JSON list of C-alpha atoms in Angstrom, two decimals:
[
{"chain": "A", "resi": 1, "resn": "MET", "atom": "CA", "xyz": [-39.24, -147.07, -218.82]},
{"chain": "A", "resi": 2, "resn": "LEU", "atom": "CA", "xyz": [-36.48, -145.03, -217.24]},
{"chain": "A", "resi": 3, "resn": "LEU", "atom": "CA", "xyz": [-35.80, -141.61, -218.67]},
{"chain": "A", "resi": 4, "resn": "ILE", "atom": "CA", "xyz": [-32.60, -139.88, -217.70]},
{"chain": "A", "resi": 5, "resn": "LEU", "atom": "CA", "xyz": [-32.08, -136.24, -218.55]},
{"chain": "A", "resi": 6, "resn": "THR", "atom": "CA", "xyz": [-28.61, -134.80, -218.45]},
{"chain": "A", "resi": 7, "resn": "ALA", "atom": "CA", "xyz": [-27.70, -131.16, -218.68]},
{"chain": "A", "resi": 8, "resn": "CYS", "atom": "CA", "xyz": [-25.43, -130.28, -221.54]},
{"chain": "A", "resi": 9, "resn": "SER", "atom": "CA", "xyz": [-22.81, -127.83, -220.50]},
{"chain": "A", "resi": 10, "resn": "SER", "atom": "CA", "xyz": [-22.46, -125.10, -223.03]},
{"chain": "A", "resi": 11, "resn": "SER", "atom": "CA", "xyz": [-18.95, -124.02, -223.82]},
{"chain": "A", "resi": 12, "resn": "SER", "atom": "CA", "xyz": [-20.10, -120.72, -225.28]},
{"chain": "A", "resi": 13, "resn": "SER", "atom": "CA", "xyz": [-19.58, -117.64, -223.15]},
{"chain": "A", "resi": 14, "resn": "GLU", "atom": "CA", "xyz": [-19.48, -113.95, -223.87]},
{"chain": "A", "resi": 15, "resn": "VAL", "atom": "CA", "xyz": [-17.90, -110.65, -222.93]},
{"chain": "A", "resi": 16, "resn": "THR", "atom": "CA", "xyz": [-20.39, -107.77, -222.97]},
{"chain": "A", "resi": 17, "resn": "GLY", "atom": "CA", "xyz": [-20.15, -104.04, -222.48]},
{"chain": "A", "resi": 18, "resn": "SER", "atom": "CA", "xyz": [-20.28, -100.79, -224.37]},
{"chain": "A", "resi": 19, "resn": "VAL", "atom": "CA", "xyz": [-18.02, -98.66, -226.55]},
{"chain": "A", "resi": 20, "resn": "ASN", "atom": "CA", "xyz": [-17.78, -95.04, -225.39]},
{"chain": "A", "resi": 21, "resn": "LYS", "atom": "CA", "xyz": [-15.87, -91.85, -226.11]},
{"chain": "A", "resi": 22, "resn": "LEU", "atom": "CA", "xyz": [-15.46, -88.69, -224.09]},
{"chain": "A", "resi": 23, "resn": "ASP", "atom": "CA", "xyz": [-15.37, -86.06, -226.83]},
{"chain": "A", "resi": 24, "resn": "ARG", "atom": "CA", "xyz": [-18.54, -84.61, -228.29]},
{"chain": "A", "resi": 25, "resn": "MET", "atom": "CA", "xyz": [-17.59, -84.99, -231.94]},
{"chain": "A", "resi": 26, "resn": "GLY", "atom": "CA", "xyz": [-20.29, -86.70, -233.95]},
{"chain": "A", "resi": 27, "resn": "LEU", "atom": "CA", "xyz": [-19.48, -89.86, -235.88]},
{"chain": "A", "resi": 28, "resn": "PRO", "atom": "CA", "xyz": [-20.21, -90.03, -239.62]},
{"chain": "A", "resi": 29, "resn": "PRO", "atom": "CA", "xyz": [-23.39, -91.92, -240.52]},
{"chain": "A", "resi": 30, "resn": "ASN", "atom": "CA", "xyz": [-21.35, -94.71, -242.15]},
{"chain": "A", "resi": 31, "resn": "ALA", "atom": "CA", "xyz": [-19.04, -95.32, -239.18]},
{"chain": "A", "resi": 32, "resn": "VAL", "atom": "CA", "xyz": [-18.33, -98.92, -238.21]},
{"chain": "A", "resi": 33, "resn": "ALA", "atom": "CA", "xyz": [-17.06, -100.11, -234.82]},
{"chain": "A", "resi": 34, "resn": "ASN", "atom": "CA", "xyz": [-14.90, -103.23, -234.87]},
{"chain": "A", "resi": 35, "resn": "VAL", "atom": "CA", "xyz": [-14.75, -104.71, -231.37]},
{"chain": "A", "resi": 36, "resn": "GLU", "atom": "CA", "xyz": [-12.32, -107.60, -230.85]},
{"chain": "A", "resi": 37, "resn": "LEU", "atom": "CA", "xyz": [-11.56, -110.04, -228.08]},
{"chain": "A", "resi": 38, "resn": "ARG", "atom": "CA", "xyz": [-7.82, -110.68, -228.28]},
{"chain": "A", "resi": 39, "resn": "ASP", "atom": "CA", "xyz": [-5.29, -112.97, -226.66]},
{"chain": "A", "resi": 40, "resn": "THR", "atom": "CA", "xyz": [-2.52, -110.50, -225.83]},
{"chain": "A", "resi": 41, "resn": "SER", "atom": "CA", "xyz": [-0.37, -112.89, -223.80]},
{"chain": "A", "resi": 42, "resn": "LEU", "atom": "CA", "xyz": [2.71, -112.93, -225.98]},
{"chain": "A", "resi": 43, "resn": "GLN", "atom": "CA", "xyz": [5.00, -109.92, -225.84]},
{"chain": "A", "resi": 44, "resn": "ASP", "atom": "CA", "xyz": [6.64, -108.78, -229.08]},
{"chain": "A", "resi": 45, "resn": "ALA", "atom": "CA", "xyz": [4.12, -110.80, -231.08]},
{"chain": "A", "resi": 46, "resn": "PRO", "atom": "CA", "xyz": [0.85, -109.91, -232.78]},
{"chain": "A", "resi": 47, "resn": "ALA", "atom": "CA", "xyz": [-2.28, -110.43, -230.71]},
{"chain": "A", "resi": 48, "resn": "ILE", "atom": "CA", "xyz": [-4.53, -113.35, -231.64]},
{"chain": "A", "resi": 49, "resn": "THR", "atom": "CA", "xyz": [-8.14, -112.36, -232.37]},
{"chain": "A", "resi": 50, "resn": "ILE", "atom": "CA", "xyz": [-10.57, -114.71, -230.61]},
{"chain": "A", "resi": 51, "resn": "SER", "atom": "CA", "xyz": [-13.88, -113.03, -231.50]},
{"chain": "A", "resi": 52, "resn": "THR", "atom": "CA", "xyz": [-15.14, -109.96, -233.37]},
{"chain": "A", "resi": 53, "resn": "ASP", "atom": "CA", "xyz": [-18.33, -107.91, -233.20]},
{"chain": "A", "resi": 54, "resn": "VAL", "atom": "CA", "xyz": [-18.71, -105.60, -236.21]},
{"chain": "A", "resi": 55, "resn": "ILE", "atom": "CA", "xyz": [-21.23, -102.87, -235.41]},
{"chain": "A", "resi": 56, "resn": "GLU", "atom": "CA", "xyz": [-22.52, -100.69, -238.25]},
{"chain": "A", "resi": 57, "resn": "LEU", "atom": "CA", "xyz": [-23.56, -97.54, -236.46]},
{"chain": "A", "resi": 58, "resn": "ASP", "atom": "CA", "xyz": [-25.96, -96.34, -239.20]},
{"chain": "A", "resi": 59, "resn": "GLY", "atom": "CA", "xyz": [-25.86, -92.77, -237.91]},
{"chain": "A", "resi": 60, "resn": "ASN", "atom": "CA", "xyz": [-26.16, -93.74, -234.25]},
{"chain": "A", "resi": 61, "resn": "GLN", "atom": "CA", "xyz": [-23.68, -92.28, -231.80]},
{"chain": "A", "resi": 62, "resn": "LEU", "atom": "CA", "xyz": [-21.78, -93.80, -228.90]},
{"chain": "A", "resi": 63, "resn": "PRO", "atom": "CA", "xyz": [-22.22, -95.44, -226.47]},
{"chain": "A", "resi": 64, "resn": "VAL", "atom": "CA", "xyz": [-23.11, -98.64, -228.30]},
{"chain": "A", "resi": 65, "resn": "PRO", "atom": "CA", "xyz": [-23.34, -102.13, -226.76]},
{"chain": "A", "resi": 66, "resn": "TYR", "atom": "CA", "xyz": [-21.20, -105.05, -227.92]},
{"chain": "A", "resi": 67, "resn": "VAL", "atom": "CA", "xyz": [-21.16, -108.82, -227.41]},
{"chain": "A", "resi": 68, "resn": "LEU", "atom": "CA", "xyz": [-18.04, -110.94, -227.97]},
{"chain": "A", "resi": 69, "resn": "GLU", "atom": "CA", "xyz": [-18.73, -114.68, -227.96]},
{"chain": "A", "resi": 70, "resn": "TYR", "atom": "CA", "xyz": [-15.97, -117.17, -227.20]},
{"chain": "A", "resi": 71, "resn": "ASP", "atom": "CA", "xyz": [-15.50, -120.86, -226.43]},
{"chain": "A", "resi": 72, "resn": "GLU", "atom": "CA", "xyz": [-14.62, -121.09, -222.75]},
{"chain": "A", "resi": 73, "resn": "HIS", "atom": "CA", "xyz": [-12.86, -124.41, -223.34]},
{"chain": "A", "resi": 74, "resn": "GLU", "atom": "CA", "xyz": [-10.28, -122.60, -225.47]},
{"chain": "A", "resi": 75, "resn": "ILE", "atom": "CA", "xyz": [-9.43, -120.07, -222.76]},
{"chain": "A", "resi": 76, "resn": "ILE", "atom": "CA", "xyz": [-6.10, -120.63, -221.05]},
{"chain": "A", "resi": 77, "resn": "GLU", "atom": "CA", "xyz": [-6.26, -119.35, -217.47]},
{"chain": "A", "resi": 78, "resn": "SER", "atom": "CA", "xyz": [-2.67, -118.08, -217.48]},
{"chain": "A", "resi": 79, "resn": "ASN", "atom": "CA", "xyz": [-3.19, -116.03, -220.66]},
{"chain": "A", "resi": 80, "resn": "VAL", "atom": "CA", "xyz": [-4.23, -112.38, -220.90]},
{"chain": "A", "resi": 81, "resn": "TYR", "atom": "CA", "xyz": [-7.34, -111.45, -222.91]},
{"chain": "A", "resi": 82, "resn": "THR", "atom": "CA", "xyz": [-8.29, -107.89, -223.78]},
{"chain": "A", "resi": 83, "resn": "VAL", "atom": "CA", "xyz": [-10.99, -105.95, -225.64]},
{"chain": "A", "resi": 84, "resn": "PHE", "atom": "CA", "xyz": [-9.76, -103.79, -228.52]},
{"chain": "A", "resi": 85, "resn": "VAL", "atom": "CA", "xyz": [-11.86, -101.32, -230.57]},
{"chain": "A", "resi": 86, "resn": "ARG", "atom": "CA", "xyz": [-11.39, -99.51, -233.89]},
{"chain": "A", "resi": 87, "resn": "ILE", "atom": "CA", "xyz": [-13.94, -97.12, -235.36]},
{"chain": "A", "resi": 88, "resn": "GLU", "atom": "CA", "xyz": [-13.61, -96.42, -239.08]},
{"chain": "A", "resi": 89, "resn": "ALA", "atom": "CA", "xyz": [-15.50, -94.65, -241.85]},
{"chain": "A", "resi": 90, "resn": "ASP", "atom": "CA", "xyz": [-14.63, -94.83, -245.54]},
{"chain": "A", "resi": 91, "resn": "GLU", "atom": "CA", "xyz": [-11.60, -96.98, -244.66]},
{"chain": "A", "resi": 92, "resn": "THR", "atom": "CA", "xyz": [-10.23, -94.17, -242.46]},
{"chain": "A", "resi": 93, "resn": "LEU", "atom": "CA", "xyz": [-9.41, -94.87, -238.84]},
{"chain": "A", "resi": 94, "resn": "LEU", "atom": "CA", "xyz": [-11.25, -92.37, -236.61]},
{"chain": "A", "resi": 95, "resn": "TYR", "atom": "CA", "xyz": [-11.05, -93.78, -233.07]},
{"chain": "A", "resi": 96, "resn": "ILE", "atom": "CA", "xyz": [-9.12, -96.52, -231.32]},
{"chain": "A", "resi": 97, "resn": "THR", "atom": "CA", "xyz": [-8.56, -97.87, -227.82]},
{"chain": "A", "resi": 98, "resn": "ASP", "atom": "CA", "xyz": [-5.32, -96.66, -226.29]},
{"chain": "A", "resi": 99, "resn": "THR", "atom": "CA", "xyz": [-5.75, -98.53, -223.02]},
{"chain": "A", "resi": 100, "resn": "ALA", "atom": "CA", "xyz": [-5.78, -102.26, -222.33]},
{"chain": "A", "resi": 101, "resn": "TYR", "atom": "CA", "xyz": [-9.14, -103.59, -221.12]},
{"chain": "A", "resi": 102, "resn": "PRO", "atom": "CA", "xyz": [-8.39, -107.01, -219.63]},
{"chain": "A", "resi": 103, "resn": "VAL", "atom": "CA", "xyz": [-11.22, -109.55, -219.42]},
{"chain": "A", "resi": 104, "resn": "ILE", "atom": "CA", "xyz": [-12.03, -113.19, -218.55]},
{"chain": "A", "resi": 105, "resn": "THR", "atom": "CA", "xyz": [-8.92, -114.44, -216.72]},
{"chain": "A", "resi": 106, "resn": "ARG", "atom": "CA", "xyz": [-7.10, -113.29, -213.59]},
{"chain": "A", "resi": 107, "resn": "ASP", "atom": "CA", "xyz": [-10.34, -112.22, -211.91]},
{"chain": "A", "resi": 108, "resn": "ASN", "atom": "CA", "xyz": [-11.15, -109.76, -214.72]},
{"chain": "A", "resi": 109, "resn": "PRO", "atom": "CA", "xyz": [-14.81, -109.19, -215.68]},
{"chain": "A", "resi": 110, "resn": "THR", "atom": "CA", "xyz": [-16.82, -110.57, -218.58]},
{"chain": "A", "resi": 111, "resn": "GLN", "atom": "CA", "xyz": [-19.90, -108.36, -218.14]},
{"chain": "A", "resi": 112, "resn": "ASP", "atom": "CA", "xyz": [-20.36, -104.59, -218.30]},
{"chain": "A", "resi": 113, "resn": "VAL", "atom": "CA", "xyz": [-16.88, -103.98, -219.70]},
{"chain": "A", "resi": 114, "resn": "ASP", "atom": "CA", "xyz": [-17.11, -100.35, -220.78]},
{"chain": "A", "resi": 115, "resn": "VAL", "atom": "CA", "xyz": [-14.37, -99.49, -223.27]},
{"chain": "A", "resi": 116, "resn": "PHE", "atom": "CA", "xyz": [-13.34, -95.95, -224.19]},
{"chain": "A", "resi": 117, "resn": "VAL", "atom": "CA", "xyz": [-11.86, -94.94, -227.53]},
{"chain": "A", "resi": 118, "resn": "VAL", "atom": "CA", "xyz": [-9.78, -91.88, -228.37]},
{"chain": "A", "resi": 119, "resn": "GLN", "atom": "CA", "xyz": [-9.73, -89.88, -231.56]},
{"chain": "A", "resi": 120, "resn": "VAL", "atom": "CA", "xyz": [-6.88, -90.60, -233.95]},
{"chain": "A", "resi": 121, "resn": "SER", "atom": "CA", "xyz": [-5.04, -87.44, -234.97]},
{"chain": "A", "resi": 122, "resn": "SER", "atom": "CA", "xyz": [-5.30, -86.74, -238.67]}
]
């Protein structure tokens, strides 16, 4: 009997890192961080969300780790992918990324992508 084992190539990959902020303001206990992997290739068009990690902070403060899973077979090498973060509490936006954090393509990282958010003025 001949037994042949073949390795199945997984098409699942991930972008990992942490969400950080520089100010010392505490977050409310019910704050939620929405971390998104987006295709931001098209100018003058809405970004396409590829993956989301919703992190209920439950009173914890930043930094907090995130994991964004994606199907590597759906990645187009010429496209631009970025990590975007919103932190909300009671449906009020508190913090947001104001800088693009490119990942995956064009020699950009997929691991240890530390993203910083800034406070939204009220």
